[in-house]
Each structure stands twice: as structure tokens, then as C-alpha cells.
Amino acid sequence: MSWYYMLYGMTMNMEPVATWSSADIALLFMMWAIMMAGMMLPSALPVILLIDKLNQQRQQRGASYTPTIFFSLGYLIAWAIYSVFITIIQTWLHHLELLSPMMDSANLQFSAIILIIAGIYQFTPFKQNCLQLCRSPLALISGDWQEGIKSAISLGLKHGSYCVGCCWFLMAILFVTGVMNLQWILILTLVVLVEKVVPKGEVVSKYLGALLIMLGLSYLF
Amino acid sequence: MSNEHSWALSMHQIESCSCSHGCGCQFAGFPTSVNGGCDAILGWQVIKGHFNELDLSGLKAVFVAMWPKAMHDGEGKGALFIDRAASEEQVTALATIFSGQAGGMPVEAIATLFSEFEGPIISDIAMDPQDHTSTVSIAGILETGQAPHINPVTGEENKVHITFPEGGFMWNDGFAGKTTTLKVEHGNLAFNYSDTFAAKAIVNWPT
């Protein structure tokens, strides 16, 4: 569904930011939230399926269970919260005229800085910790699983927050390429998926970091 | 955690798997084994436990599993062996608990990870839980033994611990060592390793 929206429904106000109304900003937030859902759900799918399997087991033996949708909802809430911040940041970048009305970078140095920071971020212990947590769902399920809608949402929120911690700066790359650049949306979706579900994902994440740094530097020289 | 569960088990867990030292599954969710999968024997000796009113203290069980990829990718094959000393009621209780039928973590999560599971198989289990030199065996079927790591410089034993201050996947504090043997020969459950990851911990379930 998110992808359907991104392919066919994404239209934004391309007027200079000074003329933006709060409705435009709300639309921008919606766009980010839907985009993040579309980009992150593929990599969250294995965990969601695992939770669903658990629920099927509980159902079979007649135990109470909380529909898996609530876990997914919690996961999406984490990204929605992120979308609020990134929307505010984007508005501010428009004001600074670092972003063009077309929502891509209007400034080479700015592009370079984003890419280099995104690259460096891949190597930070914080990023690697989050990646490890987001790659090993069993520990979370085993340690934090509780019955009830509230617990299911908070479990999803917790798992989602690891993923936000992992990928929040990667998403900022969209400021360089254009927030609605589908090609890059797809590339980043795949990158996130690979980092999360491939056995040596943490190695991939470092290669990616190096690549981003080099790309950023190439903008400068 | 909630205390709604009908069971509780405090057990010695003797854990041997195909990972290299410092089993990746404990930290990063992905096995650090030669083939990228996870082959493991878990030996359990109940220190104190119950299922409803039924006392389970002193019972022994062995759990064998083979996962083609990371555990959380599922599709595993497994079997549960229960020692002959258990009464029929106790066998049912242990099988109910370990198959996740009675709920509670981590068994309920682990139970989702199998596509084939056999058991309970009643057998004669020999088990000796020690900090670093545990052994588990069922004659003609499986065997695992553990040894401490040796400091390559001084030749002394390395007393290694793995601790999860905030609670780990199966246990919070375990002795880590290496396997001397780790082999199973039971139908399509078959593997043979040595010098791989070994841990010995006290588990208190449900977590």
C-alpha cells in the first residue's frame, strides 16, 4: 500500500516554502510516514511473521493472544515519531534554502556533508549496537513478550526504535537525492533489508559506510 | 514477567553448538558456524521445578536441534529426549512445557522455529553438570562434552563468563568454554563437531 502511494500518489506542494501552509506540512509528514512504512516494513517482515507464528500457536492451544497487527502498529509508531522530526528538519532546510523546492539538495557542500556523516554514522558503536539488536529479534521476544494490546504495541515500538536508531541517518540521504526519488527509495529499502537479514549484515553496513564517505568526498572535489 | 504461568523450571543447562567460540546467536542473532546454520544439543537437569501441582525436580531432558540458518529464520529439525526416571505424568508435563504448549518464554518462541519435531523419546540420559566440564550422553544416539578455554600463552584455564546484566535470550550468566565432542546420530538429525562453542548456565524459566 505504501508503495502504491509512492508510485502513484505522491504529489507535493512545490511552491517556495515561505508560502507553505500547515496543511502542506501535515502532508509532508504523511508522506514521510508512509514512505518510512514502505521502506522499513520489508525488513521487519521476518520478525512480524515470527510474532504471527507465535500467535497462531497460542490460538491453536486456546490461549489468549494479541493480533499481530498491534506489534506492527508499534513498529510503525516508532517510524511515525521519526517522521515528525524529519519533517521539521526538512521544513527548516527549505528555509535555509539548502533544499530546492523540488525537495532535493540545492547545495553541493550540503550534499557532501550529509553523505559523509551518513557514512561515518555506519561505523559508530551506537549504530552497530542498534543493528545488532534489530538483527536478533529472539532476545527481545524472549525477554519482553507479554500479553495484551499495550504490550504488543510497546514490543513493536521497541523493535522499531532499534531500527530507527539504525537507519535514521541513512534516510537523510534522501535530502541529497530528492525526497521523492523512487530509485533511491528503492535502493535504501534494499540496503536496509540486506543489513538486517543477511548473515554478515554488519560487514555490509561498514562497506556501505565507506562507499557513502567516498561518494560524499567526490562531491567536494 | 507475569506469574500467570502454570510452570516454572530452574535448571542446569548444558549447551553445546556448532558455532565458533562466543556463539553469535547469543549476541548478534546469527550463527558463527562453518555452514551458517545452528546445530545444537541442550542438556537440562531440573534443579527445582513444577507443572501445576506436579513436582519436576531432578528430572533430565535433552533437546537436539538443527537449523539451516539463523534460529530466528526457523525451519529447524529437532527432537526431545526425556530420561527414563520420569513418570508418565512427568513426561507429559515436560513435553508440554518444552513444546511451548504451556506458554512462557523462551520455550514458546523456540517452539515456533521448527518445521519437524520428534518426541518425547524416552531414553537413558547420562548427565554431569559442571562449570566447565559438563557431559551429556545417550548411548548410541548422542554425546557432548565440554572443556574450559586454555590461555594460549600460560597454558592455564581461562575462566570465561558471558553475562547479560539485563537478561539474555535463555540465561543471564553462563560459563563459556569449548566442546570436546558434539555429535548426534538419530535419523535425519546427524552432526559431529568438536572445539566449538560450549556454555553452561543455570536457566530460570519462564524468563
Coordinates of C-alpha atoms in Angstrom, one line a residue, chain B residues 41-202:
Chain B
I41 CA 22.5 -30.1 21.9
L42 CA 21.0 -28.7 25.1
G43 CA 21.1 -30.9 28.2
W44 CA 18.7 -29.9 31.0
Q45 CA 18.7 -31.1 34.6
V46 CA 15.9 -29.7 36.7
I47 CA 17.1 -28.3 40.0
K48 CA 13.7 -27.3 41.1
G49 CA 10.5 -27.1 39.1
H50 CA 6.8 -27.8 38.8
F51 CA 4.0 -28.1 36.3
N52 CA 0.8 -27.1 38.1
E53 CA 1.0 -29.3 41.3
L54 CA 3.4 -31.8 39.9
D55 CA 7.0 -31.7 41.1
L56 CA 9.6 -32.0 38.4
S57 CA 12.8 -31.6 40.5
G58 CA 15.7 -33.8 39.5
L59 CA 14.4 -34.8 36.0
K60 CA 16.7 -34.8 33.0
A61 CA 15.9 -34.0 29.4
V62 CA 18.0 -33.4 26.2
F63 CA 17.0 -31.2 23.3
V64 CA 18.6 -31.6 19.9
A65 CA 18.1 -29.0 17.1
M66 CA 19.4 -28.3 13.6
W67 CA 18.6 -25.0 12.0
P68 CA 19.7 -24.5 8.4
K69 CA 20.2 -20.8 9.0
A70 CA 19.9 -18.5 12.0
M71 CA 17.5 -19.7 14.6
H72 CA 15.0 -16.9 14.0
D73 CA 14.8 -17.9 10.4
G74 CA 13.1 -21.1 11.6
E75 CA 12.7 -24.3 9.5
G76 CA 14.5 -26.3 12.2
K77 CA 14.5 -30.0 12.8
G78 CA 14.5 -31.1 16.4
A79 CA 13.9 -33.8 19.0
L80 CA 13.3 -34.0 22.7
F81 CA 14.6 -36.9 24.8
I82 CA 13.4 -37.4 28.4
D83 CA 15.1 -39.6 30.9
R84 CA 13.5 -42.9 31.9
A85 CA 13.3 -41.9 35.5
A86 CA 10.4 -39.6 34.8
S87 CA 6.9 -40.9 35.5
E88 CA 4.3 -40.8 32.7
E89 CA 2.8 -37.7 34.1
Q90 CA 6.2 -36.0 34.4
V91 CA 7.0 -36.9 30.8
T92 CA 3.7 -35.3 29.6
A93 CA 4.5 -32.2 31.8
L94 CA 8.0 -31.8 30.4
A95 CA 6.9 -32.4 26.8
T96 CA 4.0 -29.9 27.3
I97 CA 6.4 -27.2 28.6
F98 CA 9.2 -27.7 26.1
S99 CA 6.9 -27.7 23.1
G100 CA 5.6 -24.3 24.1
Q101 CA 2.1 -25.7 24.8
A102 CA 2.0 -24.2 28.3
G103 CA 3.3 -20.8 27.1
G104 CA 6.1 -18.9 28.7
M105 CA 9.4 -17.7 27.3
P106 CA 11.8 -18.7 25.8
V107 CA 10.2 -22.1 25.0
E108 CA 7.2 -20.6 23.3
A109 CA 9.4 -18.6 21.0
I110 CA 11.7 -21.5 20.3
A111 CA 8.8 -23.8 19.5
T112 CA 7.9 -21.6 16.5
L113 CA 11.2 -22.3 14.9
F114 CA 10.7 -25.9 13.9
S115 CA 9.2 -27.5 10.8
E116 CA 9.8 -31.0 12.2
F117 CA 9.9 -32.1 15.8
E118 CA 10.1 -35.5 17.3
G119 CA 9.5 -36.6 20.9
P120 CA 9.3 -37.1 23.7
I121 CA 11.7 -40.0 23.2
I122 CA 12.2 -41.9 26.5
S123 CA 15.8 -42.9 26.9
D124 CA 18.6 -43.4 29.4
I125 CA 20.3 -40.0 29.8
A126 CA 23.7 -39.7 31.5
M127 CA 24.4 -36.1 32.5
D128 CA 27.0 -34.4 34.6
P129 CA 26.6 -30.6 35.0
Q130 CA 29.9 -29.0 35.9
D131 CA 31.0 -25.4 35.5
H132 CA 33.4 -26.1 32.6
T133 CA 33.5 -29.9 32.2
S134 CA 29.9 -31.0 31.7
T135 CA 29.0 -34.1 29.8
V136 CA 25.7 -35.3 28.3
S137 CA 25.2 -38.6 26.6
I138 CA 22.6 -41.1 25.4
A139 CA 24.2 -44.3 24.4
G140 CA 24.2 -44.9 20.6
I141 CA 22.5 -41.6 19.9
L142 CA 24.3 -38.5 21.1
E143 CA 27.2 -37.3 23.1
T144 CA 28.6 -33.9 24.1
G145 CA 31.4 -32.9 26.4
Q146 CA 32.8 -29.5 27.4
A147 CA 36.2 -28.1 28.4
P148 CA 37.4 -24.7 29.5
H149 CA 39.3 -22.4 27.2
I150 CA 43.1 -22.6 27.7
N151 CA 45.1 -19.4 27.8
P152 CA 47.4 -19.9 24.8
V153 CA 50.3 -18.2 26.5
T154 CA 50.4 -19.5 30.0
G155 CA 48.5 -22.8 29.4
E156 CA 46.2 -22.0 32.4
E157 CA 42.5 -22.4 32.2
N158 CA 40.6 -19.3 31.1
K159 CA 37.6 -18.9 33.3
V160 CA 35.3 -17.2 30.8
H161 CA 31.8 -15.9 31.7
I162 CA 29.1 -14.5 29.5
T163 CA 26.8 -12.2 31.4
F164 CA 23.7 -10.4 30.3
P165 CA 23.0 -7.8 33.0
E166 CA 19.6 -7.1 31.6
G167 CA 18.6 -10.6 30.8
G168 CA 19.7 -12.7 27.9
F169 CA 17.9 -14.9 25.5
M170 CA 18.0 -18.1 27.5
W171 CA 20.1 -17.3 30.6
N172 CA 21.7 -14.3 32.2
D173 CA 25.1 -15.6 33.2
G174 CA 26.9 -18.6 31.8
F175 CA 30.3 -20.3 31.8
A176 CA 31.7 -20.3 28.3
G177 CA 34.1 -22.9 27.1
K178 CA 34.5 -25.3 24.1
T179 CA 33.2 -28.6 23.1
T180 CA 35.4 -31.7 23.3
T181 CA 32.7 -33.7 21.4
L182 CA 29.4 -32.8 20.0
K183 CA 27.7 -35.5 18.0
V184 CA 24.3 -36.9 17.2
E185 CA 23.2 -39.8 15.1
H186 CA 19.4 -40.1 15.2
G187 CA 17.5 -40.5 11.9
N188 CA 17.9 -37.3 10.0
L189 CA 19.4 -35.5 12.9
A190 CA 23.1 -36.1 12.4
F191 CA 26.1 -33.9 13.1
N192 CA 29.6 -34.2 14.5
Y193 CA 31.7 -31.3 15.8
S194 CA 34.4 -30.6 18.3
D195 CA 36.2 -27.4 19.5
T196 CA 33.0 -25.3 19.0
F197 CA 31.0 -23.1 21.4
A198 CA 30.0 -24.6 24.8
A199 CA 28.2 -22.9 27.6
K200 CA 26.9 -24.0 31.0
A201 CA 24.3 -21.9 32.8
I202 CA 21.5 -22.0 35.3

